[in-house]
Tab-separated table of C-alpha atoms and ligand atoms in Angstrom:
chain	number	residue	atom	x	y	z
P	1	UNK	CA	306.553	92.261	54.771
P	2	UNK	CA	305.361	89.181	52.985
P	3	UNK	CA	308.744	88.943	50.529
P	4	UNK	CA	310.779	88.574	54.113
P	5	UNK	CA	308.553	86.171	55.079
P	6	UNK	CA	308.950	84.218	51.931
P	7	UNK	CA	313.085	84.743	52.132
P	8	UNK	CA	312.879	83.211	55.697
P	9	UNK	CA	310.840	80.357	54.614
P	10	UNK	CA	312.910	79.341	52.181
P	11	UNK	CA	316.165	80.190	53.409
P	12	UNK	CA	315.020	77.950	56.317
P	13	UNK	CA	314.224	75.194	54.384
P	14	UNK	CA	317.357	74.979	52.379
P	15	UNK	CA	318.957	75.080	55.170
P	16	UNK	CA	317.349	72.443	56.962
P	17	UNK	CA	317.290	70.499	54.161
P	18	UNK	CA	321.461	70.513	53.872
P	19	UNK	CA	321.549	70.036	57.560
P	20	UNK	CA	319.375	66.695	57.684
P	21	UNK	CA	321.554	65.619	54.758
P	22	UNK	CA	325.053	66.353	56.539
P	23	UNK	CA	323.142	65.010	59.855
P	24	UNK	CA	322.449	61.445	58.000
P	25	UNK	CA	325.536	61.137	55.984
P	26	UNK	CA	327.964	61.165	58.957
P	27	UNK	CA	326.619	58.372	60.815
P	28	UNK	CA	325.766	56.399	57.632
P	29	UNK	CA	328.849	56.841	55.632
P	30	UNK	CA	330.957	55.698	59.059
P	31	UNK	CA	328.552	52.382	59.177
P	32	UNK	CA	328.874	51.396	55.856
P	33	UNK	CA	332.591	51.913	55.568
P	34	UNK	CA	333.330	50.289	58.974
P	35	UNK	CA	330.800	47.347	57.933
P	36	UNK	CA	332.755	46.811	54.609
P	37	UNK	CA	336.023	47.203	56.725
P	38	UNK	CA	334.788	44.543	58.891
P	39	UNK	CA	333.262	42.121	56.908
P	40	UNK	CA	336.179	42.170	54.642
P	41	UNK	CA	338.550	41.213	57.297
P	42	UNK	CA	336.377	38.504	58.682
P	43	UNK	CA	336.415	36.924	55.294
P	44	UNK	CA	340.010	37.188	55.218
P	45	UNK	CA	340.352	35.603	58.739
P	46	UNK	CA	337.804	33.239	57.966
P	47	UNK	CA	339.552	32.294	54.628
P	48	UNK	CA	343.092	31.872	56.383
P	49	UNK	CA	341.932	30.098	59.549
P	50	UNK	CA	340.116	27.611	57.169
P	51	UNK	CA	343.267	26.728	54.825
P	52	UNK	CA	345.623	26.342	57.823
P	53	UNK	CA	342.917	24.071	59.701
P	54	UNK	CA	342.418	22.331	56.014
P	55	UNK	CA	345.809	21.497	55.987
P	56	UNK	CA	345.628	19.609	59.534
P	57	UNK	CA	342.950	18.184	58.180
P	58	UNK	CA	344.087	16.823	55.009
P	59	UNK	CA	347.695	15.308	56.797
P	60	UNK	CA	345.174	13.185	58.859
P	61	UNK	CA	341.394	12.934	57.140
P	62	UNK	CA	340.463	10.209	59.551
P	63	UNK	CA	341.501	11.293	62.996
P	64	UNK	CA	341.885	15.309	62.763
P	65	UNK	CA	338.408	15.738	64.916
P	66	UNK	CA	340.568	13.938	67.975
P	67	UNK	CA	343.545	16.524	67.749
P	68	UNK	CA	341.638	18.800	69.642
P	69	UNK	CA	344.573	20.183	71.626
P	70	UNK	CA	346.287	21.202	68.524
P	71	UNK	CA	343.096	22.316	67.032
P	72	UNK	CA	342.649	24.504	69.771
P	73	UNK	CA	345.983	26.105	69.403
P	74	UNK	CA	345.446	26.814	66.039
P	75	UNK	CA	342.161	28.533	66.544
P	76	UNK	CA	343.538	30.434	69.311
P	77	UNK	CA	346.067	32.426	67.005
P	78	UNK	CA	344.630	36.202	66.816
P	79	UNK	CA	345.150	38.338	63.821
P	80	UNK	CA	347.646	41.347	64.381
P	81	UNK	CA	344.434	43.705	63.981
P	82	UNK	CA	343.511	41.983	67.517
P	83	UNK	CA	339.513	42.244	66.924
P	84	UNK	CA	337.711	40.168	69.292
P	85	UNK	CA	336.452	36.815	67.522
P	86	UNK	CA	334.786	33.662	68.752
P	87	UNK	CA	335.876	30.857	66.469
P	88	UNK	CA	334.418	27.239	66.028
P	89	UNK	CA	335.194	23.993	64.380
P	90	UNK	CA	332.301	22.445	63.597
P	91	UNK	CA	331.720	18.489	62.198
P	92	UNK	CA	329.559	17.763	59.457
P	93	UNK	CA	326.664	17.188	62.003
P	94	UNK	CA	327.190	20.522	63.508
P	95	UNK	CA	328.815	19.239	66.550
P	96	UNK	CA	331.244	21.296	68.158
P	97	UNK	CA	334.757	19.670	67.424
P	98	UNK	CA	337.122	22.707	69.060
P	99	UNK	CA	336.746	26.476	69.833
P	100	UNK	CA	338.259	29.497	70.739
P	101	UNK	CA	335.611	31.453	72.775
P	102	UNK	CA	336.069	35.124	73.543
P	103	UNK	CA	332.769	36.858	75.372
P	104	UNK	CA	331.222	39.056	72.664
P	105	UNK	CA	328.431	41.640	73.192
P	106	UNK	CA	325.651	41.004	70.533
P	107	UNK	CA	324.485	41.400	67.960
P	108	UNK	CA	327.062	39.439	66.247
P	109	UNK	CA	328.620	39.403	62.586
P	110	UNK	CA	329.152	35.636	61.719
P	111	UNK	CA	331.406	34.242	58.450
P	112	UNK	CA	331.835	30.196	57.744
P	113	UNK	CA	333.959	28.162	55.398
P	114	UNK	CA	334.035	24.523	54.400
P	115	UNK	CA	336.644	22.617	55.706
P	116	UNK	CA	337.799	20.059	52.944
P	117	UNK	CA	339.827	16.879	52.851
P	118	UNK	CA	340.759	15.802	49.458
P	119	UNK	CA	338.011	18.055	48.190
P	120	UNK	CA	335.196	16.369	50.440
P	121	UNK	CA	333.617	18.695	52.826
P	122	UNK	CA	334.508	17.504	56.493
P	123	UNK	CA	333.296	20.142	58.599
P	124	UNK	CA	333.436	23.809	59.091
P	125	UNK	CA	334.942	26.683	60.679
P	126	UNK	CA	332.891	29.709	62.175
P	127	UNK	CA	333.983	32.967	62.994
P	128	UNK	CA	331.848	35.434	64.860
P	129	UNK	CA	332.754	39.104	65.758
P	130	UNK	CA	330.872	41.503	67.725
P	131	UNK	CA	328.856	44.199	65.621
P	132	UNK	CA	328.657	46.336	69.096
P	133	UNK	CA	331.996	48.575	68.636
P	134	UNK	CA	330.614	49.513	65.069
P	135	UNK	CA	326.845	50.432	66.422
P	136	UNK	CA	328.532	52.305	69.222
P	137	UNK	CA	331.195	54.114	66.756
P	138	UNK	CA	327.727	55.028	64.751
P	139	UNK	CA	325.926	56.340	67.563
P	140	UNK	CA	328.838	58.584	67.931
P	141	UNK	CA	329.380	59.694	64.421
P	142	UNK	CA	325.473	60.328	64.797
P	143	UNK	CA	325.950	62.557	67.524
P	144	UNK	CA	328.836	64.067	65.796
P	145	UNK	CA	326.346	64.461	62.426
P	146	UNK	CA	323.800	66.314	64.476
P	147	UNK	CA	326.567	68.844	65.741
P	148	UNK	CA	327.686	69.431	62.508
P	149	UNK	CA	324.098	69.364	60.927
P	150	UNK	CA	323.133	71.996	63.496
P	151	UNK	CA	326.068	74.273	63.042
P	152	UNK	CA	325.355	74.167	59.231
P	153	UNK	CA	321.642	74.772	59.809
P	154	UNK	CA	322.689	77.829	61.894
P	155	UNK	CA	325.058	79.033	59.278
P	156	UNK	CA	323.153	78.149	56.341
P	157	UNK	CA	320.221	80.327	57.930
P	158	UNK	CA	321.071	82.856	60.266
P	159	UNK	CA	324.393	83.952	57.909
P	160	UNK	CA	322.394	84.776	54.542
P	161	UNK	CA	319.472	86.109	56.401
P	162	UNK	CA	321.240	88.484	58.340
P	163	UNK	CA	323.250	89.672	55.063
P	164	UNK	CA	319.528	89.933	53.352
P	165	UNK	CA	317.979	91.912	56.667
P	166	UNK	CA	321.323	94.132	56.335
P	167	UNK	CA	320.921	95.039	52.605
P	168	UNK	CA	317.186	95.216	53.158
P	169	UNK	CA	318.052	97.983	56.241
P	170	UNK	CA	320.669	99.683	54.124
P	171	UNK	CA	317.917	99.978	51.003
P	172	UNK	CA	315.369	101.605	53.385
P	173	UNK	CA	318.254	103.711	54.640
P	174	UNK	CA	319.066	104.731	50.988
P	175	UNK	CA	315.459	104.791	50.178
P	176	UNK	CA	314.791	107.576	53.380
P	177	UNK	CA	317.974	109.599	51.931
P	178	UNK	CA	316.706	109.681	48.757
P	179	UNK	CA	313.075	110.852	49.821
P	180	UNK	CA	314.869	113.410	51.893
P	181	UNK	CA	316.930	114.463	49.076
P	182	UNK	CA	313.825	114.593	46.633
P	183	UNK	CA	312.061	116.757	49.593
P	184	UNK	CA	314.952	118.816	50.055
P	185	UNK	CA	314.875	119.467	45.994
P	186	UNK	CA	311.127	119.910	45.924
P	187	UNK	CA	311.647	122.685	48.423
P	188	UNK	CA	314.334	124.300	46.959
P	189	UNK	CA	312.359	124.188	43.778
P	190	UNK	CA	309.310	125.753	45.542
P	191	UNK	CA	311.497	128.471	47.329
P	192	UNK	CA	312.848	129.198	43.875
P	193	UNK	CA	309.549	129.414	42.195
P	194	UNK	CA	308.382	131.790	45.288
P	195	UNK	CA	311.376	133.739	44.812
P	196	UNK	CA	310.436	134.095	41.018
P	197	UNK	CA	306.938	134.851	41.523
P	198	UNK	CA	308.240	137.396	44.136
P	199	UNK	CA	310.213	139.140	42.034
P	200	UNK	CA	307.748	139.254	39.024
P	201	UNK	CA	305.244	141.006	41.677
P	202	UNK	CA	308.217	143.465	42.744
P	203	UNK	CA	309.163	144.213	39.543
P	204	UNK	CA	305.385	145.088	38.730
P	205	UNK	CA	305.032	146.643	41.832
P	206	UNK	CA	308.189	148.874	40.981
P	207	UNK	CA	306.656	149.815	37.508
P	208	UNK	CA	303.217	150.851	39.389
P	209	UNK	CA	305.305	152.486	42.368
P	210	UNK	CA	307.137	154.560	40.063
P	211	UNK	CA	304.004	155.496	37.911
P	212	UNK	CA	302.140	156.328	40.671
P	213	UNK	CA	304.365	157.068	43.659
P	214	UNK	CA	305.295	160.462	41.710
P	215	UNK	CA	301.356	161.007	40.394
P	216	UNK	CA	300.397	160.812	44.505
P	217	UNK	CA	303.111	162.815	45.735
P	218	UNK	CA	301.751	165.971	44.569
P	219	UNK	CA	298.145	165.379	45.437
P	220	UNK	CA	299.407	164.319	48.848
P	221	UNK	CA	301.625	167.092	49.158
P	222	UNK	CA	298.639	169.698	48.301
P	223	UNK	CA	296.289	167.635	50.802
P	224	UNK	CA	299.320	167.943	53.848
P	225	UNK	CA	299.621	172.081	53.196
P	226	UNK	CA	295.764	172.286	52.994
P	227	UNK	CA	295.540	170.436	56.239
P	228	UNK	CA	298.414	172.429	57.700
P	229	UNK	CA	296.740	175.774	56.461
P	230	UNK	CA	293.108	174.633	57.903
P	231	UNK	CA	295.110	173.558	61.448
P	232	UNK	CA	296.520	177.376	61.522
P	233	UNK	CA	293.592	179.105	60.518
P	234	UNK	CA	291.198	177.442	62.666
P	235	UNK	CA	292.955	177.782	66.356
P	236	UNK	CA	288.896	177.810	67.661
P	237	UNK	CA	287.565	174.694	65.961
P	238	UNK	CA	286.190	172.251	68.117
P	239	UNK	CA	287.948	169.502	69.512
P	240	UNK	CA	286.265	167.176	67.183
P	241	UNK	CA	287.427	168.983	64.194
P	242	UNK	CA	291.102	169.165	65.519
P	243	UNK	CA	291.246	165.709	66.116
P	244	UNK	CA	289.843	164.770	62.688
P	245	UNK	CA	292.170	167.143	61.168
P	246	UNK	CA	295.549	165.396	62.951
P	247	UNK	CA	294.188	162.012	62.128
P	248	UNK	CA	293.897	163.465	58.055
P	249	UNK	CA	297.226	164.563	58.719
P	250	UNK	CA	298.778	161.520	60.300
P	251	UNK	CA	297.255	159.336	57.440
P	252	UNK	CA	298.797	161.729	54.663
P	253	UNK	CA	302.260	161.396	56.651
P	254	UNK	CA	301.835	157.535	56.665
P	255	UNK	CA	300.765	157.575	52.939
P	256	UNK	CA	303.522	159.689	51.865
P	257	UNK	CA	306.066	157.405	53.975
P	258	UNK	CA	304.962	154.081	52.130
P	259	UNK	CA	305.376	155.848	48.625
P	260	UNK	CA	308.732	157.328	49.231
P	261	UNK	CA	309.847	153.763	50.979
P	262	UNK	CA	308.470	152.036	47.554
P	263	UNK	CA	310.331	154.581	45.507
P	264	UNK	CA	313.404	154.372	47.644
P	265	UNK	CA	313.506	150.849	47.079
P	266	UNK	CA	313.517	150.969	43.319
P	267	UNK	CA	315.548	153.827	43.609
P	268	UNK	CA	318.404	153.137	45.699
P	269	UNK	CA	320.768	155.807	44.583
P	270	UNK	CA	324.784	155.406	44.500
P	271	UNK	CA	325.900	156.504	47.945
P	272	UNK	CA	327.848	159.864	48.319
P	273	UNK	CA	329.767	158.676	50.956
P	274	UNK	CA	331.656	161.012	53.502
P	275	UNK	CA	333.187	160.738	57.074
P	276	UNK	CA	330.405	161.004	59.527
P	277	UNK	CA	330.602	161.379	63.157
P	278	UNK	CA	328.775	157.993	64.618
P	279	UNK	CA	327.583	159.748	67.352
P	280	UNK	CA	325.835	162.663	65.019
P	281	UNK	CA	324.282	160.257	62.943
P	282	UNK	CA	323.051	158.414	65.446
P	283	UNK	CA	321.950	161.930	67.279
P	284	UNK	CA	320.468	163.349	63.810
P	285	UNK	CA	318.442	160.013	63.419
P	286	UNK	CA	316.806	160.060	66.588
P	287	UNK	CA	315.742	163.181	66.466
P	288	UNK	CA	313.738	162.526	63.559
P	289	UNK	CA	311.652	159.481	65.282
P	290	UNK	CA	308.807	159.995	67.505
P	291	UNK	CA	309.645	157.609	70.651
P	292	UNK	CA	307.011	157.280	73.235
P	293	UNK	CA	307.594	158.205	76.786
P	294	UNK	CA	306.921	154.513	77.814
P	295	UNK	CA	310.094	153.506	75.844
P	296	UNK	CA	313.590	154.121	77.816
P	297	UNK	CA	316.181	155.107	75.491
P	298	UNK	CA	319.672	154.873	76.032
P	299	UNK	CA	322.653	155.585	73.773
P	300	UNK	CA	326.089	154.194	74.089
P	301	UNK	CA	329.064	155.399	72.149
P	302	UNK	CA	332.885	155.551	72.664
P	303	UNK	CA	334.395	158.444	74.823
P	304	UNK	CA	336.870	158.697	71.801
P	305	UNK	CA	334.692	159.831	69.235
P	306	UNK	CA	335.004	157.762	65.558
P	307	UNK	CA	333.317	158.081	62.384
P	308	UNK	CA	332.198	155.964	59.601
P	309	UNK	CA	332.159	156.413	55.770
P	310	UNK	CA	328.811	156.412	54.848
P	311	UNK	CA	326.169	158.506	52.697
P	312	UNK	CA	324.643	159.850	55.866
P	313	UNK	CA	320.936	160.298	54.450
P	314	UNK	CA	320.925	156.860	53.487
P	315	UNK	CA	322.244	155.535	57.083
P	316	UNK	CA	319.855	158.174	58.505
P	317	UNK	CA	316.766	156.293	56.741
P	318	UNK	CA	318.356	153.060	58.022
P	319	UNK	CA	318.562	153.868	61.385
P	320	UNK	CA	314.930	155.356	61.615
P	321	UNK	CA	313.817	151.820	60.195
P	322	UNK	CA	315.555	150.069	62.724
P	323	UNK	CA	314.363	152.311	65.529
P	324	UNK	CA	310.702	152.539	64.221
P	325	UNK	CA	310.696	148.721	64.206
P	326	UNK	CA	312.074	148.321	67.602
P	327	UNK	CA	309.250	151.190	68.631
P	328	UNK	CA	306.810	149.212	67.204
P	329	UNK	CA	307.945	146.085	68.420
P	330	UNK	CA	307.047	147.427	72.127
P	331	UNK	CA	303.777	148.509	72.289
P	332	UNK	CA	303.452	148.646	76.084
P	333	UNK	CA	306.737	150.250	76.505
P	334	UNK	CA	310.140	148.577	77.128
P	335	UNK	CA	313.712	149.538	76.637
P	336	UNK	CA	315.852	150.936	73.607
P	337	UNK	CA	319.672	150.647	73.635
P	338	UNK	CA	321.509	152.368	70.850
P	339	UNK	CA	325.201	151.513	71.094
P	340	UNK	CA	328.430	152.135	68.575
P	341	UNK	CA	331.587	150.628	69.277
P	342	UNK	CA	334.731	149.903	66.917
P	343	UNK	CA	335.736	146.150	65.931
P	344	UNK	CA	338.388	144.527	64.695
P	345	UNK	CA	337.366	143.218	61.363
P	346	UNK	CA	338.213	139.574	60.197
P	347	UNK	CA	337.728	137.638	57.327
P	348	UNK	CA	333.913	136.359	57.405
P	349	UNK	CA	334.913	133.079	57.098
P	350	UNK	CA	336.840	133.168	60.250
P	351	UNK	CA	333.842	134.748	62.220
P	352	UNK	CA	331.943	132.073	61.086
P	353	UNK	CA	329.176	133.787	58.906
P	354	UNK	CA	330.135	131.674	55.755
P	355	UNK	CA	326.706	131.527	54.909
P	356	UNK	CA	325.753	135.265	54.896
P	357	UNK	CA	324.965	136.747	51.557
P	358	UNK	CA	327.023	139.783	51.642
P	359	UNK	CA	328.537	142.280	49.671
P	360	UNK	CA	331.926	140.911	48.214
P	361	UNK	CA	333.378	143.959	49.571
P	362	UNK	CA	332.224	143.065	53.181
P	363	UNK	CA	333.011	139.309	52.958
P	364	UNK	CA	336.457	139.657	52.073
P	365	UNK	CA	337.453	142.158	54.956
P	366	UNK	CA	340.975	142.698	55.571
P	367	UNK	CA	342.379	140.913	58.462
P	368	UNK	CA	342.492	143.677	61.001
P	369	UNK	CA	340.728	146.522	59.449
P	370	UNK	CA	338.617	148.275	61.559
P	371	UNK	CA	334.827	148.770	61.279
P	372	UNK	CA	332.130	150.346	63.543
P	373	UNK	CA	329.251	148.396	65.080
P	374	UNK	CA	326.085	150.090	65.827
P	375	UNK	CA	323.760	148.050	67.476
P	376	UNK	CA	319.645	148.503	67.912
P	377	UNK	CA	318.252	146.876	70.843
P	378	UNK	CA	315.029	146.496	72.127
P	379	UNK	CA	313.266	144.460	74.835
P	380	UNK	CA	310.349	144.012	72.423
P	381	UNK	CA	307.934	141.175	71.060
P	382	UNK	CA	310.867	139.168	69.321
P	383	UNK	CA	310.763	137.467	66.132
P	384	UNK	CA	309.490	133.865	65.364
P	385	UNK	CA	312.148	131.527	64.312
P	386	UNK	CA	310.338	130.603	61.272
P	387	UNK	CA	309.848	134.164	60.470
P	388	UNK	CA	314.153	135.074	60.898
P	389	UNK	CA	314.625	134.150	57.279
P	390	UNK	CA	312.090	136.180	55.842
P	391	UNK	CA	312.593	139.661	57.379
P	392	UNK	CA	314.652	141.239	54.540
P	393	UNK	CA	312.454	140.123	51.969
P	394	UNK	CA	310.454	143.070	50.225
P	395	UNK	CA	306.983	142.800	51.320
P	396	UNK	CA	307.451	140.261	54.456
P	397	UNK	CA	305.585	141.945	57.173
P	398	UNK	CA	303.300	140.711	60.266
P	399	UNK	CA	301.992	144.042	60.857
P	400	UNK	CA	298.546	144.839	60.051
P	401	UNK	CA	299.520	148.187	58.371
P	402	UNK	CA	303.054	147.590	57.212
P	403	UNK	CA	304.414	147.046	54.196
P	404	UNK	CA	307.277	145.566	54.981
P	405	UNK	CA	310.080	147.335	52.776
P	406	UNK	CA	311.804	148.991	55.832
P	407	UNK	CA	314.093	145.922	56.388
P	408	UNK	CA	314.460	144.976	52.595
P	409	UNK	CA	315.524	149.058	51.801
P	410	UNK	CA	317.822	148.966	54.558
P	411	UNK	CA	319.809	145.802	53.788
P	412	UNK	CA	320.022	147.147	50.396
P	413	UNK	CA	321.100	150.579	51.581
P	414	UNK	CA	323.773	149.123	53.888
P	415	UNK	CA	325.283	146.832	51.674
P	416	UNK	CA	325.413	149.772	48.920
P	417	UNK	CA	327.653	151.530	51.770
P	418	UNK	CA	329.746	148.620	51.997
P	419	UNK	CA	328.224	147.002	54.967
P	420	UNK	CA	326.434	144.343	56.360
P	421	UNK	CA	323.502	143.721	58.842
P	422	UNK	CA	322.816	140.771	61.146
P	423	UNK	CA	319.984	139.930	63.795
P	424	UNK	CA	319.513	138.241	66.542
P	425	UNK	CA	316.038	137.876	68.336
P	426	UNK	CA	314.323	135.819	70.898
P	427	UNK	CA	310.646	135.106	71.000
P	428	UNK	CA	309.095	137.353	73.774
P	429	UNK	CA	312.549	138.719	74.971
P	430	UNK	CA	313.714	141.230	72.418
P	431	UNK	CA	316.024	141.899	69.285
P	432	UNK	CA	319.043	143.367	68.378
P	433	UNK	CA	319.874	144.848	65.001
P	434	UNK	CA	323.762	144.727	64.460
P	435	UNK	CA	325.043	147.107	61.383
P	436	UNK	CA	328.389	146.977	60.769
P	437	UNK	CA	330.193	150.128	58.521
P	438	UNK	CA	333.286	150.786	57.244
P	439	UNK	CA	335.428	152.981	59.804
P	440	UNK	CA	335.890	156.581	58.337
P	441	UNK	CA	338.482	159.204	58.951
Q	1	ADP	N1	312.790	145.089	66.055
Q	1	ADP	C1	311.582	144.126	65.910
Q	1	ADP	N2	310.897	143.289	66.788
Q	1	ADP	C2	309.969	142.451	66.272
Q	1	ADP	N3	309.873	142.070	65.177
Q	1	ADP	C3	310.340	142.976	63.978
Q	1	ADP	C4	311.599	143.895	64.406
Q	1	ADP	N4	311.986	144.497	63.024
Q	1	ADP	C5	311.259	143.830	62.248
Q	1	ADP	N5	310.591	143.000	62.968
Q	1	ADP	C6	309.870	142.249	62.022
Q	1	ADP	O1	309.854	142.492	60.524
Q	1	ADP	C7	309.073	142.563	59.692
Q	1	ADP	C8	309.675	143.338	58.536
Q	1	ADP	O2	309.741	144.653	59.163
Q	1	ADP	P1	309.902	145.862	58.180
Q	1	ADP	O3	310.620	145.305	56.681
Q	1	ADP	O4	310.547	147.151	58.514
Q	1	ADP	O5	308.527	146.014	57.491
Q	1	ADP	P2	307.313	146.699	58.412
Q	1	ADP	O6	307.773	147.438	59.570
Q	1	ADP	O7	306.329	147.365	57.253
Q	1	ADP	O8	306.431	145.222	58.619
Q	1	ADP	C9	308.145	143.284	60.711
Q	1	ADP	O9	306.436	142.928	60.185
Q	1	ADP	C10	308.183	142.300	61.936
Q	1	ADP	O10	307.817	141.525	61.948
Q	2	MG	MG1	309.273	148.717	59.388
């Protein structure tokens, strides 16, 4: 801000000085030039007139004073320029001998020459002109100078300042842009670092999962059998015992699910694709999900049955993950709609999905090849906008008992089967996951 004030002060001072010089130069120049011109012409005039009169004086050295008519006639002759003048002939005593008077506005400029007869001064001629026109012209020049001075001041002050301020604004803008870029780069770096940490975490987790998963599967299996055995041999057990046995069974199931999720994530096998009817795929997946009574389930498939070319076990797991998530998003009930339909494939670029991170096979869909879209729509809590980009990251979960591998596994499986997954959600209104798979048959 200080720099800005200094620039304004310096520019104003320079512009002011130049403007003052211009303002003063105009009338001063006009006055000096015109004055010199006026005195020059007055001197010439006086010289010529003194010579003319001197001739008459020389012709009649004693009586010239009495030739008044002739003298006045000579004095009345005007130069061709026509400047207003008063001309007067005076004798040695200063008495007027003859004159040609024109009314002149003071102040006056006067020029005097001696009249000589045989080298002796016998009188003098005096010529006066008014300085008024010169002063009036100088006044006009001063006004003009003031106008030009003001223009110069405004131009010199405003234009450079405007340029300086514009440059300053441009600099600020560039600075802001730079800051934004730095921020963006920093964010990208932080993201890249996060991803790296995440990968390392996953790699470590993978090793632990692979090692421990298998080890834990066996004891969990044994425990599960034991509970099943206890439940079947104790039909008359107290309600509390039954309840606790059920809790143990559920927790063993949960642990087994977590372990198989972990193992699945790290060991996704190459899909064994086959042509699978879509309604059968959906039906079998739903049969293996437990959907509470407060959730209204609706499935919509086309009347003409159609099929997909996928690994049915892997796709069944995907659908179960999506349905489980939908059920978990509606703890107080709601409605769940599963819809399958055929869609015409177009290039992703045409669908405006340039940013999707898709398998090469699906990102270059042949125009007009058919695909099958299976959507799982719930009326649950929805997903916060800031979480939308994290959903498919391994270990991302918002649930107290979730492990955040369901969607990550699902995406891996879908992409391995030549499809893709998209999500749309509105916080508080519900979520729709759409899986697009290659058509079969
Ligand atoms: N249908 C859904 N409605 C609302 N949130 C969902 C839905 N599906 C997934 N999510 C969000 O995505 C997160 C990750 O899901 P997922 O990978 O299946 O892991 P988990 O179910 O173990 O949390 C969930 O914790 C939840 O926040
Ligand atoms: Mg889940």
